[in-house]
Structure formats: structure tokens, C-alpha cells
Short mmCIF file of C-alpha atoms in Angstrom, two decimals:
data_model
loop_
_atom_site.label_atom_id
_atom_site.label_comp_id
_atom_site.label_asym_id
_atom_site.label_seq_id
_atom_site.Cartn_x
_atom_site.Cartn_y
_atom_site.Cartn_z
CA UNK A 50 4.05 4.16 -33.63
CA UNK A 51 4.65 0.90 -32.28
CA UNK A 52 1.99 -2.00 -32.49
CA UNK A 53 1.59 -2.47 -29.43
CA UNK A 54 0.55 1.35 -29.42
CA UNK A 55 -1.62 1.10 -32.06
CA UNK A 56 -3.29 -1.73 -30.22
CA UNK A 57 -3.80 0.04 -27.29
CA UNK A 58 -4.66 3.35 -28.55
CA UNK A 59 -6.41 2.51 -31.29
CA UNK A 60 -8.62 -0.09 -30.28
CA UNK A 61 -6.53 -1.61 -25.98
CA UNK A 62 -4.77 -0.28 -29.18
CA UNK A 63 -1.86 -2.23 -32.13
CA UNK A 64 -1.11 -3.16 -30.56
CA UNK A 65 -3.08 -0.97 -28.29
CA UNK A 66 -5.05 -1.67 -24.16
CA UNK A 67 -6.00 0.72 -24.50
CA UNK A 68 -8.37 -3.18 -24.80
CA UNK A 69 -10.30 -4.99 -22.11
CA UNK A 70 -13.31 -3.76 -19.47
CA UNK A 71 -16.68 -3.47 -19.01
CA UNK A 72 -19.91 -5.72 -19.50
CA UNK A 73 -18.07 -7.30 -22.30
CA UNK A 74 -14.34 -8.26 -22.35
CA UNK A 75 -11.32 -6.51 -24.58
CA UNK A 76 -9.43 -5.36 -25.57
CA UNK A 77 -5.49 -4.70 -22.02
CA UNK A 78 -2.25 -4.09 -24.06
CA UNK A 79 -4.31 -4.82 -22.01
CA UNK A 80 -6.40 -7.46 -20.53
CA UNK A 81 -9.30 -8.14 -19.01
CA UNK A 82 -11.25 -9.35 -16.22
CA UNK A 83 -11.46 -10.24 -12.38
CA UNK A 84 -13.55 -12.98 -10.36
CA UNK A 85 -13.86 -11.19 -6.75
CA UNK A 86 -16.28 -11.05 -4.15
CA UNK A 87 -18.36 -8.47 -4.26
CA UNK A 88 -18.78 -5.83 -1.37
CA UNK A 89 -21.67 -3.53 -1.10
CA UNK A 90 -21.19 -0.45 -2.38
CA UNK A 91 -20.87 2.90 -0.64
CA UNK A 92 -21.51 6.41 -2.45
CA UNK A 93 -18.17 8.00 -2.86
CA UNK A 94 -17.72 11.78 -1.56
CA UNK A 95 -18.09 14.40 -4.29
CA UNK A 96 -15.69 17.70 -4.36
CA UNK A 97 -17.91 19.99 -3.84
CA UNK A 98 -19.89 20.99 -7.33
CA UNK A 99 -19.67 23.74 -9.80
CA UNK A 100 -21.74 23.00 -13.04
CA UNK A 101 -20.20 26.04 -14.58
CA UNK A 102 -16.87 24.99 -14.25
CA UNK A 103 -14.86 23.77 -17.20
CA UNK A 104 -13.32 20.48 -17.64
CA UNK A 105 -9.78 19.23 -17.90
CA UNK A 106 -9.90 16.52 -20.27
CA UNK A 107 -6.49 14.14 -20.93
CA UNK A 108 -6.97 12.26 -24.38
CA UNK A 109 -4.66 10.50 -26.68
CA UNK A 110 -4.24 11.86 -30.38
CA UNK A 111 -6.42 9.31 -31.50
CA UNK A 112 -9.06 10.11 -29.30
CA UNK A 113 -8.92 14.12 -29.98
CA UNK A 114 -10.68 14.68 -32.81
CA UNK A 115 -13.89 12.68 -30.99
CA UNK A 116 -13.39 14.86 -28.00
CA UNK A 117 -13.31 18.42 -30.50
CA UNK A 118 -16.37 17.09 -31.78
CA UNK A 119 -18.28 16.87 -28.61
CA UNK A 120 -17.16 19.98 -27.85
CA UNK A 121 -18.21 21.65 -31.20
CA UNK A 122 -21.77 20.36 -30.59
CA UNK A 123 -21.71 21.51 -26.71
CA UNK A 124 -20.24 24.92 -26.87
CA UNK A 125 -21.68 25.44 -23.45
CA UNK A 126 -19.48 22.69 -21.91
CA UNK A 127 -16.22 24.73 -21.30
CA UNK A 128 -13.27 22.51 -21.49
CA UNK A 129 -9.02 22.75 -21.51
CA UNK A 130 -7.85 19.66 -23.61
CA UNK A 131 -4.96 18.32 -23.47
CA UNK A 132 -2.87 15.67 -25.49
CA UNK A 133 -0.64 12.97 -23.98
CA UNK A 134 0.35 9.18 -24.56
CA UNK A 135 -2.89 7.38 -23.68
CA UNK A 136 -0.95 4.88 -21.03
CA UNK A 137 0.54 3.55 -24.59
CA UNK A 138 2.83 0.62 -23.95
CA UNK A 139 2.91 0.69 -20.40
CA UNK A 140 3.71 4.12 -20.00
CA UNK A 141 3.25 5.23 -16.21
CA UNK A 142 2.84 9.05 -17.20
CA UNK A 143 -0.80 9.41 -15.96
CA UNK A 144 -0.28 7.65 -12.88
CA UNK A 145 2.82 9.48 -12.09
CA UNK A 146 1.09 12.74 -12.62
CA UNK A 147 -2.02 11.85 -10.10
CA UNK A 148 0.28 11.00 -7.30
CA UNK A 149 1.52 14.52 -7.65
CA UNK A 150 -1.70 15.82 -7.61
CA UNK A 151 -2.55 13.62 -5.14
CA UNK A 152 0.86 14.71 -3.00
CA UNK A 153 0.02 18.76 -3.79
CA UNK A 154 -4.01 18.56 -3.55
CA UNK A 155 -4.46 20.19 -6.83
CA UNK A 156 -4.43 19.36 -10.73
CA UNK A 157 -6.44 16.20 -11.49
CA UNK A 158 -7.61 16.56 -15.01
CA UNK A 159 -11.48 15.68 -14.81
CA UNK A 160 -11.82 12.99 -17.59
CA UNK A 161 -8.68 10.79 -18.98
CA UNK A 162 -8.60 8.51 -21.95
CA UNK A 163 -6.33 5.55 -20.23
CA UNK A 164 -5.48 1.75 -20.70
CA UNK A 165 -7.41 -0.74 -18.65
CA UNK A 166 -4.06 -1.74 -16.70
CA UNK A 167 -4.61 2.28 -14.54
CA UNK A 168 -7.80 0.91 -13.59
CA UNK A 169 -5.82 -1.43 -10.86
CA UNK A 170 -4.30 1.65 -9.75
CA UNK A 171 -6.56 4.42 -10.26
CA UNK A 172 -9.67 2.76 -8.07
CA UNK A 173 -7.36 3.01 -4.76
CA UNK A 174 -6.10 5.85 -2.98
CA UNK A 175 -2.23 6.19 -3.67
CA UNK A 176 -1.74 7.81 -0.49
CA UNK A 177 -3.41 7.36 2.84
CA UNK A 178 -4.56 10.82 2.38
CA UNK A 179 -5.84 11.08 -0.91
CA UNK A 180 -8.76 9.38 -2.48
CA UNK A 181 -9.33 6.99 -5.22
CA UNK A 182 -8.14 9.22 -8.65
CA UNK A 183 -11.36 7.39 -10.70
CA UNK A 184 -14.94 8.20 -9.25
CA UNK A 185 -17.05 4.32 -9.28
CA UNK A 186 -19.28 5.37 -12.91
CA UNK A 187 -21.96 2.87 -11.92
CA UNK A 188 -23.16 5.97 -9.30
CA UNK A 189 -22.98 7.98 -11.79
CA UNK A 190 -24.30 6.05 -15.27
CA UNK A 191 -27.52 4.66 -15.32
CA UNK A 192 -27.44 0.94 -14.95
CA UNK A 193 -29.24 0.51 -18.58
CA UNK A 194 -26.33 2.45 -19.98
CA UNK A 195 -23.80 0.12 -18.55
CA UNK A 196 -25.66 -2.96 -19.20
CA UNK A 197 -25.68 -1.63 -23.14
CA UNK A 198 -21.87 -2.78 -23.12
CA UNK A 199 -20.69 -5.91 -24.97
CA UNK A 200 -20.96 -9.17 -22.46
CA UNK A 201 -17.73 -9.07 -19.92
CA UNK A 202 -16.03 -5.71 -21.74
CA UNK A 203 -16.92 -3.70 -18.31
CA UNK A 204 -14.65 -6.72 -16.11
CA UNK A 205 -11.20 -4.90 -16.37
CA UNK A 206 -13.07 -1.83 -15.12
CA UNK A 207 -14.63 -3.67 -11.89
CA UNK A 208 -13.48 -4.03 -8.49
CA UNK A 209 -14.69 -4.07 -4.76
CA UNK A 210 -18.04 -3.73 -6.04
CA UNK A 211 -17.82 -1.17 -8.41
CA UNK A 212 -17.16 0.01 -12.27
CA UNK A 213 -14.49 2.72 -12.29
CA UNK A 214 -14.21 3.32 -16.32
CA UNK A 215 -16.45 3.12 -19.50
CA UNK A 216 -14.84 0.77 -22.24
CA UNK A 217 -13.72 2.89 -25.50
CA UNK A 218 -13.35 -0.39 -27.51
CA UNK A 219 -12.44 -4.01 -27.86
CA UNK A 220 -10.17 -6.39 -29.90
CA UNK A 221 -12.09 -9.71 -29.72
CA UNK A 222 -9.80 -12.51 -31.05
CA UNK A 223 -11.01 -13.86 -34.34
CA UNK A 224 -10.30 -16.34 -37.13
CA UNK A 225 -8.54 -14.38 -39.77
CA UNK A 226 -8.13 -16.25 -43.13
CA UNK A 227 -7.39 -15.32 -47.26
CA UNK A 228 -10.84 -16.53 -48.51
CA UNK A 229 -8.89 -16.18 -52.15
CA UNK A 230 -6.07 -18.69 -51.40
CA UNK A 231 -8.70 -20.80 -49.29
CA UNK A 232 -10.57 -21.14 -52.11
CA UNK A 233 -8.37 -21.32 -54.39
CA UNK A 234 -6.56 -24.24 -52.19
CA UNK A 235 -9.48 -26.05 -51.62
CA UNK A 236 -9.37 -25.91 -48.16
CA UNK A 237 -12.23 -25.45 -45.38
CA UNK A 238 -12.30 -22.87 -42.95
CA UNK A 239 -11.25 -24.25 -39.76
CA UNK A 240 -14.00 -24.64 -36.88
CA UNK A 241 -12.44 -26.21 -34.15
CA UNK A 242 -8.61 -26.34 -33.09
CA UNK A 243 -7.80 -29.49 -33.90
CA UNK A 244 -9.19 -28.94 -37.44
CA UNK A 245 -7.03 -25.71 -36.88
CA UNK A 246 -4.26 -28.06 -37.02
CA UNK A 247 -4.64 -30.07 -39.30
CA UNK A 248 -4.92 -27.97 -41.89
CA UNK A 249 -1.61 -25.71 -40.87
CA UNK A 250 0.22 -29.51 -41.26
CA UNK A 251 -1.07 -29.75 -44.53
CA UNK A 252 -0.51 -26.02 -45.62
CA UNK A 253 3.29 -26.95 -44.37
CA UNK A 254 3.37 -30.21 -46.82
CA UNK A 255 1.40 -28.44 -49.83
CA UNK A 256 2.32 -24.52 -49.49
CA UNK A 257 5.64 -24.70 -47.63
CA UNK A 258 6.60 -21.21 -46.82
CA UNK A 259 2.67 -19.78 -46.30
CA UNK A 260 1.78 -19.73 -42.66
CA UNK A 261 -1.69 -19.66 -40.46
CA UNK A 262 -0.49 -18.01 -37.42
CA UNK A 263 2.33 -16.25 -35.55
CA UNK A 264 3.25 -16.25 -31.99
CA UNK A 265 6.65 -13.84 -31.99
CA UNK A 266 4.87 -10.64 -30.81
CA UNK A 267 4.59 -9.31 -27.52
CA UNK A 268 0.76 -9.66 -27.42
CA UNK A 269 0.07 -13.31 -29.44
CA UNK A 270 -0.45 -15.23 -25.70
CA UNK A 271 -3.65 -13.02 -25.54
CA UNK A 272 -4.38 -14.67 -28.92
CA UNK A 273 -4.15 -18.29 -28.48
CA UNK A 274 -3.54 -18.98 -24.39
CA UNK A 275 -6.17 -16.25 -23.93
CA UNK A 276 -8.06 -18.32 -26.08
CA UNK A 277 -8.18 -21.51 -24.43
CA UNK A 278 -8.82 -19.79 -21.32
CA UNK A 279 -5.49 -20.91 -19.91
CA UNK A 280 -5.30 -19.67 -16.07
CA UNK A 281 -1.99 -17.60 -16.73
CA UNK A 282 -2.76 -14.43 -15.09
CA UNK A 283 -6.73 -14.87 -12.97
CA UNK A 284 -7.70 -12.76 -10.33
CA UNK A 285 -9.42 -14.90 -7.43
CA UNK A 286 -9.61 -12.39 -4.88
CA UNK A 287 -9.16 -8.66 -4.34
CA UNK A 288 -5.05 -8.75 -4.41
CA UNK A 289 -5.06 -12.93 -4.91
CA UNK A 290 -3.26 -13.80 -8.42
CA UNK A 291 -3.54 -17.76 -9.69
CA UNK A 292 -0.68 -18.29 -12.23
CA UNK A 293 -1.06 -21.99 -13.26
CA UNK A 294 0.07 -22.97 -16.37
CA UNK A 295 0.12 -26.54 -15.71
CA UNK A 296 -3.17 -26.25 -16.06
CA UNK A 297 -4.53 -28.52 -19.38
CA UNK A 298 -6.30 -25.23 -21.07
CA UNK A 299 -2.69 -24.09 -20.85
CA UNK A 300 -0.49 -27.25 -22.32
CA UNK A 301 -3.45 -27.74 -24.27
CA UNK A 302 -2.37 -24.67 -26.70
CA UNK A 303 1.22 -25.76 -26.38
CA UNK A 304 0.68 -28.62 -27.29
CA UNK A 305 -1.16 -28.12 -30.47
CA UNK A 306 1.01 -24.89 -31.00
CA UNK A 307 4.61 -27.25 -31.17
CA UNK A 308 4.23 -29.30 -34.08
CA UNK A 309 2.67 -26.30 -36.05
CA UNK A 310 5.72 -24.11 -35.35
CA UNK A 311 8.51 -27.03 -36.14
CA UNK A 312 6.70 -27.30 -39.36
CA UNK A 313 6.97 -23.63 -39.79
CA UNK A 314 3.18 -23.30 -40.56
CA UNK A 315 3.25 -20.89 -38.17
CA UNK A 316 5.79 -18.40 -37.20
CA UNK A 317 7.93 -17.69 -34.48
CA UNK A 318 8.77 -14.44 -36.05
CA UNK A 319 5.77 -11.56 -34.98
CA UNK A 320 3.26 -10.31 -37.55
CA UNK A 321 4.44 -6.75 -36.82
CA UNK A 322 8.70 -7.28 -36.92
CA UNK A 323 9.60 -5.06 -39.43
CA UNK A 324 10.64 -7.81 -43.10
CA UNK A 325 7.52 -10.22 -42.44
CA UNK A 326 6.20 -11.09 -45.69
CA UNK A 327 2.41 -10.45 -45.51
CA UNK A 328 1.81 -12.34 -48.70
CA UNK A 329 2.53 -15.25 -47.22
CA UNK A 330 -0.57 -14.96 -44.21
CA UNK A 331 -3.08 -17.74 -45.40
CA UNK A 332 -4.40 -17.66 -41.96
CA UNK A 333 -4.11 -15.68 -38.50
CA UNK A 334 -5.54 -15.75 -34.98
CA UNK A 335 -6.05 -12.11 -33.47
CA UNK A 336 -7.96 -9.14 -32.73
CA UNK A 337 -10.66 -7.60 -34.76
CA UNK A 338 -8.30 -4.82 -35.69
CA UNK A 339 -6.49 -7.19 -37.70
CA UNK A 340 -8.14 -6.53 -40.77
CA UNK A 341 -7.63 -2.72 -41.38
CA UNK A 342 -4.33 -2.19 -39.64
CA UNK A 343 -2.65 -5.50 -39.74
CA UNK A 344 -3.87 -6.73 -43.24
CA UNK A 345 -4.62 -3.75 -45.52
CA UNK A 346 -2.41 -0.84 -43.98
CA UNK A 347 0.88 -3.41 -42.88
CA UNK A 348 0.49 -6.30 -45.33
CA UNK A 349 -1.11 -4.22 -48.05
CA UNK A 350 -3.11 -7.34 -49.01
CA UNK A 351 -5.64 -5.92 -52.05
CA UNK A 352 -9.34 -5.20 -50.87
CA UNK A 353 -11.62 -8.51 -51.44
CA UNK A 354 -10.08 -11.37 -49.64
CA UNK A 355 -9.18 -11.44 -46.66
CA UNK A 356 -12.56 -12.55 -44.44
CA UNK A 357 -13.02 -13.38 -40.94
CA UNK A 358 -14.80 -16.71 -38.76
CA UNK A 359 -15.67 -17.19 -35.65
CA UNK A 360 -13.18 -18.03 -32.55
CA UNK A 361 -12.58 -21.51 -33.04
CA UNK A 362 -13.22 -24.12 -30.29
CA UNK A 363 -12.07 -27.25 -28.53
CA UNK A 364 -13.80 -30.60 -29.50
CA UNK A 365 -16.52 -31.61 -27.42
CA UNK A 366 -16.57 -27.96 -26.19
CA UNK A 367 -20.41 -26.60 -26.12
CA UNK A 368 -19.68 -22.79 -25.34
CA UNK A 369 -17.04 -20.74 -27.37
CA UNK A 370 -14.63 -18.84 -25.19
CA UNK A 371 -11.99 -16.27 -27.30
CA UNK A 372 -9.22 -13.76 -25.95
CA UNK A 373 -9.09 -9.82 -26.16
CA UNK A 374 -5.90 -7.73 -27.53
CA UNK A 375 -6.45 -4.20 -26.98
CA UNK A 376 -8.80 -1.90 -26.22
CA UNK A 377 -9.06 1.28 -23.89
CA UNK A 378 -11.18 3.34 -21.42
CA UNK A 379 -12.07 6.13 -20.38
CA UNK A 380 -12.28 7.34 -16.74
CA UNK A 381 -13.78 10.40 -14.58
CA UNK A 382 -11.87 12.15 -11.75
CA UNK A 383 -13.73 11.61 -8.14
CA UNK A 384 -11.76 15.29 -7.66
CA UNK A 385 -13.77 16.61 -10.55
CA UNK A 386 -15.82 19.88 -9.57
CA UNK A 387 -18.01 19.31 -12.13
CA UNK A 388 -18.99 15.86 -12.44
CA UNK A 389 -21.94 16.27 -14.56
CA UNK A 390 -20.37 17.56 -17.45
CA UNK A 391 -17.65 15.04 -17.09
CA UNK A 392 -19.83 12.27 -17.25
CA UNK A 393 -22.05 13.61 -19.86
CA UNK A 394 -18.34 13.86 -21.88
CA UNK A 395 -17.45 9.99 -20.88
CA UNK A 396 -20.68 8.60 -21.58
CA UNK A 397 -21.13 10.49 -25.08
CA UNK A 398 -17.77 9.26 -26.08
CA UNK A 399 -18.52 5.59 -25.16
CA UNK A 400 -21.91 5.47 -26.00
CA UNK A 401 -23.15 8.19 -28.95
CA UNK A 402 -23.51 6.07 -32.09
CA UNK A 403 -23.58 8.81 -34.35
CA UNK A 404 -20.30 9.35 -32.99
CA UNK A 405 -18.63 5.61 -32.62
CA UNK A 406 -19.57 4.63 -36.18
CA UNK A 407 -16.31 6.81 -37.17
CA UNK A 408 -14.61 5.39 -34.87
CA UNK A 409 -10.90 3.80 -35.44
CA UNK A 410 -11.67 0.36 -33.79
CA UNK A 411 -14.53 -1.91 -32.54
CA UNK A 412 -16.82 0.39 -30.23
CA UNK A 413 -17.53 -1.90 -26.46
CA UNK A 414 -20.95 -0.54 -26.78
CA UNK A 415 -23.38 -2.96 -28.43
CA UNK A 416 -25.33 -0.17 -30.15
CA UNK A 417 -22.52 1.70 -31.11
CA UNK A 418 -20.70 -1.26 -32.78
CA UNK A 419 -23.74 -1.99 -34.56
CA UNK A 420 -23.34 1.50 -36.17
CA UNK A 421 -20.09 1.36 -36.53
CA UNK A 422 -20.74 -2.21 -38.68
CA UNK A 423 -23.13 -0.57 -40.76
CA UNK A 424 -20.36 2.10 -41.90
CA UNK A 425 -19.22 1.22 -45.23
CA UNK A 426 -15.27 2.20 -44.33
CA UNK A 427 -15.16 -0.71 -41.57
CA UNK A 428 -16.31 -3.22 -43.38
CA UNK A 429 -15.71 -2.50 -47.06
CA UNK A 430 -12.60 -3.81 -47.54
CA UNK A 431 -13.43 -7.93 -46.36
CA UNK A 432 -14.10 -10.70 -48.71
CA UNK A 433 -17.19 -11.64 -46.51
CA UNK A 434 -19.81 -9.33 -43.90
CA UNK A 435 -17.87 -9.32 -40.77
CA UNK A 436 -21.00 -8.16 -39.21
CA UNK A 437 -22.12 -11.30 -37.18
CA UNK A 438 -18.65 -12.34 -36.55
CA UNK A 439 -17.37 -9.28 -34.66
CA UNK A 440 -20.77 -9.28 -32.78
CA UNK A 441 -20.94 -12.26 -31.40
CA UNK A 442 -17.31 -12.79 -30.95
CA UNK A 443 -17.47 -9.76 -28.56
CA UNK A 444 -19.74 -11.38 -26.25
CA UNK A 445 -17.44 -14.54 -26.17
CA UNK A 446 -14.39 -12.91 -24.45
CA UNK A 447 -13.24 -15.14 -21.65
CA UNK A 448 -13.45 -13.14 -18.03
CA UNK A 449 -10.51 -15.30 -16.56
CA UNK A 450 -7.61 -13.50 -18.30
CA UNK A 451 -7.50 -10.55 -15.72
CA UNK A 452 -6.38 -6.97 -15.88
CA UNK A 453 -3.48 -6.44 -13.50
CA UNK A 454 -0.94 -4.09 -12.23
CA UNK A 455 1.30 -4.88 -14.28
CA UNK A 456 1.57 -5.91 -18.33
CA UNK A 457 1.12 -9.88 -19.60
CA UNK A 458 3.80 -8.18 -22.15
CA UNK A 459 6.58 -8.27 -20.27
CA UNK A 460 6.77 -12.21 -19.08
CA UNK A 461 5.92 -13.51 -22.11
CA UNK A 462 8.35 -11.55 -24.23
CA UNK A 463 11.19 -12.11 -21.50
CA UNK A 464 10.50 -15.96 -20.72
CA UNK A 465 8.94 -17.06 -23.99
CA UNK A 466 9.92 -15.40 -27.01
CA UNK A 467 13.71 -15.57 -26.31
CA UNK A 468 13.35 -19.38 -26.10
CA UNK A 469 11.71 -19.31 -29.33
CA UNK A 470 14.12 -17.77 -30.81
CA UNK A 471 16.87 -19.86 -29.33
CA UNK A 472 14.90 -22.73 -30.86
CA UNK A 473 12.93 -24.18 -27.84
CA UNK A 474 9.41 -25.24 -28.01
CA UNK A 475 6.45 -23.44 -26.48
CA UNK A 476 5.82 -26.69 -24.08
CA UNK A 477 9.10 -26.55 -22.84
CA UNK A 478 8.82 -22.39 -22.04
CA UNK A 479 5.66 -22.93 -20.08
CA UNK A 480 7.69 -23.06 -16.40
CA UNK A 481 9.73 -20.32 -17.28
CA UNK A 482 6.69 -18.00 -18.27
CA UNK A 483 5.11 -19.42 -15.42
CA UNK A 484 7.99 -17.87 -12.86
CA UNK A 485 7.89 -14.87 -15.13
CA UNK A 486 4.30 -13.77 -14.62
CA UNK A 487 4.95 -15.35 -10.51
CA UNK A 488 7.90 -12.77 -9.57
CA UNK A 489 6.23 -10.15 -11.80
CA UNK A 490 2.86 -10.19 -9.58
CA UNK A 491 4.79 -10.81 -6.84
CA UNK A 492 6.63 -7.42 -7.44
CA UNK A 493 3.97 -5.35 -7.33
CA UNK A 494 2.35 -6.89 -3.84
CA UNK A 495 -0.34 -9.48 -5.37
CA UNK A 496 -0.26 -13.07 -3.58
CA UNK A 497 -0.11 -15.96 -5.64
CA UNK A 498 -1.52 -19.30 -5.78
CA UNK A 499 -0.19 -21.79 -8.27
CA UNK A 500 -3.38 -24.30 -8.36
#
């Protein structure tokens, strides 16, 4: 598994996706959030209802065994599960299936486990005679329920007035760091970026070959850029797009990001290409998952010292603002014939704490993660309580970095990390990504404005 699938699936998921929705952020290997106009909303037309009907439910293997327990402790609830790729990087296996259904009238599973990028197609018909595939859950959850959700996780689910998923789970971006070497170093956790910095330049000149960050994977712009609330990818209206990295929360990052990667303090090779040297991590910028599946299952980095800070901010900056990588969602069928037990299914899996404080990744729910925190297995293995970190860091995810129709992967692999590699700076790359991300949106029928 990939890990960008692990990212998406397990927690947008490593990267997964499946990632970032809801009152509260994510993590949408992919991404994130919209600022539209609202419309008032209309109550969508049930199928007509059978509450004795089973349940088709679609789930990824990560996902199953939650889904065999709800049905172990609802034998009543009759259900056909079935196992497929979770929309795992970029896969367009779910939405090709529901325009069959769709084209043939028939075979809409009634619950799906998903990434937040089939929300953008999944809450429109994809037919003129069919009907949106995912019924809008606020007429169908009570509003308490979805207002239980981590600040801004709900956004990638939201549209024309409505919430069309539940968030499984976030990746709020973090400050990673070796509290042993820190320590042992002498150095101060970074608070700000520019302290940030500073102290990569002098990790270059004192511990050449250690490094506080990497930007060679597929998903670090949802790091840092994400971060600093750079305008690369923001819904402004319904199908409107602004792309503008000109803009200075976008050259900002570049800027600080250039003289730290000539000094090699931090990489241009990704955490997760197969040869990096773990050891060598004094510091890293990413997702809550970080710490069990980058640092102790990848790295292998003993139990005891690797801790986590909050996002770091910009000087003179009074609110803190962080990015999202990963995190995924779960959606019910406006087809389903039995709507009650779907939702029943959707919210138990989003919401139960007794069953999110197993869970593999950061729960969106507030109470949920709060149980999940208090599990010994999620927090055991940190130099330091992550606790108040990973709480407050969830409601911090910036709402401008919007989920879209297609993935923030693809330009900033194709524009980006090939001029790293070919030894060009990031400030340099920044018109290139920006016609990247232009003709991708473009593509797939969103207008764009550049300012």
C-alpha cells in the first residue's frame, strides 16, 4: 500500500483523503473546504421506504472490521458488505459504478466509505435523469450531531446549501519534532516560521545531514502551502476556482522554504521514497498520522521521543491557521430504500465513541477523538501527551484549501517536484504549478480567476 493510500484510507488516508470535510477541516488525498453562497435548502425525494430491507454497504478494508462490528451488535439490521478501494489514490471506481447504476436504474449500494474528492461529484446528478448519488445528511442527522464535528472538518462535504457526507477522520498538520535530539541539541521547539527557520539553518551548520522537513512527496503542499493558507486551489463560487499563487501567503512559504532546501535542512527527497533514512528526521511538518505510521511503523524510531507542537505561525499573526492531509467520509445513497438504517450505520460509524477510540486515525468527531486520545495505543508511544495538540490543531484547519474535482496531487507532483529534482527552487516552480492546477480545473469545467 502506497502512502498516499494509507493517507487516505487510513485517516484522507497515508497518505490517505480519505481527509478533509465537515464542521472541522481534514484530512482530501484529499482536501478540504469551499466558500459559496448558500441557497436554501429543499428536502430531497426519498425512494420509496422499506425499514426491513437490508443494506448494501461499500467499505474499504480498513473500514470493515468497524462495519462487522456494528453489525454484530445490530443483528436486526440486515446488510450485504462489500469490500473495494475506498476512492484510494484517485481511483474513479465508485463513481464509475454509480453512473451505471445511474444509466440502468438499479444497484446503488446504500452507504459507501469514499474520499472527500466524490463529494464534488456525488452531490449532482450525473445524468439529466438521475438524481444526486449522496442524499444531503443534514435532513437526515440532527443538527447537534453535525455540529459535534471538529471546527471546518464538515467543509469538503458542503455545497449548495447542504452536507452530503459525515467525516470518518482528519490529518491536521502538526509540528513533529525528536524531543531526544532536541534536547539533547539544545535547541527550542520552534513557535513561529521564521523561528522554524532559523533553527533548520543552524541544524544545517551544526548537524549537517539531519533534516526538519521534506517537501518531495505528492501530498507535502498540503503541509506547508496549506499551511500558510496560500490561495492555490479556493472555491469562490459554486463551479468558480481562484488559483493565485502570486499571492504573498503563497511566496511567503517559498520563500522561507528556498534557503532551507539549498542548505539541505530539508529534503527534496519525500518522507515515504523507499531509502530515506528516518534517523536522520530531527523535525517534520505533517499530519497527525505522522507519528504511528510515518515515525514508528516507516522510520522505526524507538517509543519515547518523538513528540508533537502546535502548527506554527507567521509573526505578528494573532490566529493559527494549519493544513489537512488525509482523511475520509462516509456517504448515504438518496436511492437507498431504507434510509433509516443507513443513517443509523453512517452516523454510528462517525460518531460512536466506544467505537472510534479503536480507530486507525484521528476520529472528525470531537467526542470521539477525545476517546480515541484517552486510548493508551494512540498515544503511548510519544515523548509528550499529544492530547491538547491534536485537539486544538483540529479546529485550526484553514477552510480556503478546497476539495475539488480533481486531486492537488497531480499539479504539484507534475509542475513542482520534477523541478526539484532537476535542481530548481520552489520560488521559481510557483508559475508552473500555478498553470498546472489552472488547465487541471479548467479540464474538468471549473472557471478560474487568477486574483
Amino acid at each position: 500500500m502506497s502512502p498516499r493510500t494509507v493517507a487516505r484510507t487510513r485517516g484522507r488516508t497515508i497518505a490517505a483523503a480519505a481527509l478533509v470535510v465537515g464542521a472541522a477541516a481534514a484530512l482530501s488525498g484529499c482536501a478540504s473546504t469551499t466558500t459559496k453562497t448558500a441557497t436554501a435548502p429543499s428536502a430531497f425525494k426519498q425512494a420509496a421506504q422499506d425499514n426491513a430491507s437490508a443494506i448494501t454497504v461499500w467499505t474499504d478494508s480498513t473500514r470493515l472490521p468497524d462495519v462487522q462490528k456494528y453489525q454484530q451488535e445490530h443483528p436486526a439490521v440486515k446488510m450485504n458488505v462489500v469490500t473495494y478501494d475506498g476512492s484510494a489514490d484517485g481511483s474513479t471506481y465508485l463513481q464509475t459504478k454509480v453512473q451505471l447504476f445511474d444509466r440502468t436504474g438499479s444497484g446503488w449500494p446504500d452507504v459507501v466509505f469514499a474520499s472527500p474528492t466524490d463529494v464534488t461529484w456525488a452531490s449532482v446528478p450525473t445524468n439529466p435523469s438521475a438524481k444526486a448519488f449522496a442524499a444531503p445528511v443534514d435532513q437526515l442527522v440532527p443538527a447537534s450531531t453535525l455540529q459535534g464535528f471538529a471546527a471546518g472538518s464538515l467543509a469538503p462535504c458542503q455545497t449548495g446549501g447542504h452536507t452530503y457526507c459525515l467525516r470518518n477522520d482528519i490529518a491536521q498538520v502538526v509540528t513533529w519534532y525528536n524531543k531526544k535530539l532536541m534536547d539533547q541539541w539544545g535547541y527550542q521547539v520552534p513557535t513561529t516560521w521564521a523561528q522554524y527557520q532559523a533553527l533548520g539553518e543552524k541544524v544545517a551548520a551544526e548537524h549537517p545531514g539531519y533534516v526538519v522537513g521534506a517537501v518531495g512527496d505528492t501530498n507535502s503542499q498540503e503541509s506547508y502551502f496549506w499551511s500558510s493558507q496560500c490561495p492555490a486551489q479556493q472555491l469562490v463560487g459554486d463551479n468558480t476556482l481562484k488559483v493565485d499563487l502570486t499571492a504573498p501567503e503563497c511566496t511567503r512559504m517559498a520563500s522561507l522554504l528556498d534557503p532551507l532546501i539549498a542548505d539541505k535542512a530539508v529534503s527534496t527527497q519525500g518522507f515515504f521514497t523507499k531509502g530515506f533514512d528516518g534517523s536522520k528526521v530531527l523535525m517534520a511538518i505533517g499530519p497527525s498520522w505522522y507519528g504511528q505510521y510515518l515515525f514508528n511503523s516507516a522510520f522505526k524510531v524507538p517509543a519515547g521521543q518523538i513528540a508533537a507542537s502546535a502548527p506554527l505561525k507567521w509573526d505578528g499573526q494573532s490566529t493559527t491557521a494549519t493544513g489537512n492531509v488525509g482523511g475520509g467520509i462516509w456517504m448515504i445513497s438518496s436511492h437507498s430504500t431504507n434510509i433509516k438504517a443507513a443513517t443509523d450505520l453512517t452516523t454510528w460509524l462517525t460518531t460512536s465513541t466506544e467505537n472510534l477510540q479503536g480507530a486507525p486515525t484521528y476520529p472528525a468527531f470531537v467526542a470521539g477523538a477525545k476517546a480515541w486520545l484517552a486510548n493508551p495505543a494512540n498515544k503511548g508511544y510519544f515523548a509528550t501527551d499529544v492530547s491538547d495538540v491534536f485537539l486544538a490543531a483540529a479546529n485550526e484547519v484553514w477552510t480556503g484549501w478546497s476539495n475539488t474535482k480533481f486531486s492537488d496531487a497531480t499539479p504539484w507532483s507534475n509542475a513542482v517536484l520534477s523541478a526539484l529534482t532537476a535542481g530548481k527552487s520552489l520560488s521559481s516552480s510557483l508559475p508552473a504549478w500555478q498553470t498546472a492546477i489552472v488547465n487541471e480545473a479548467k479540464s474538468v469545467g471549473y472557471t478560474v480567476v487568477t486574483r
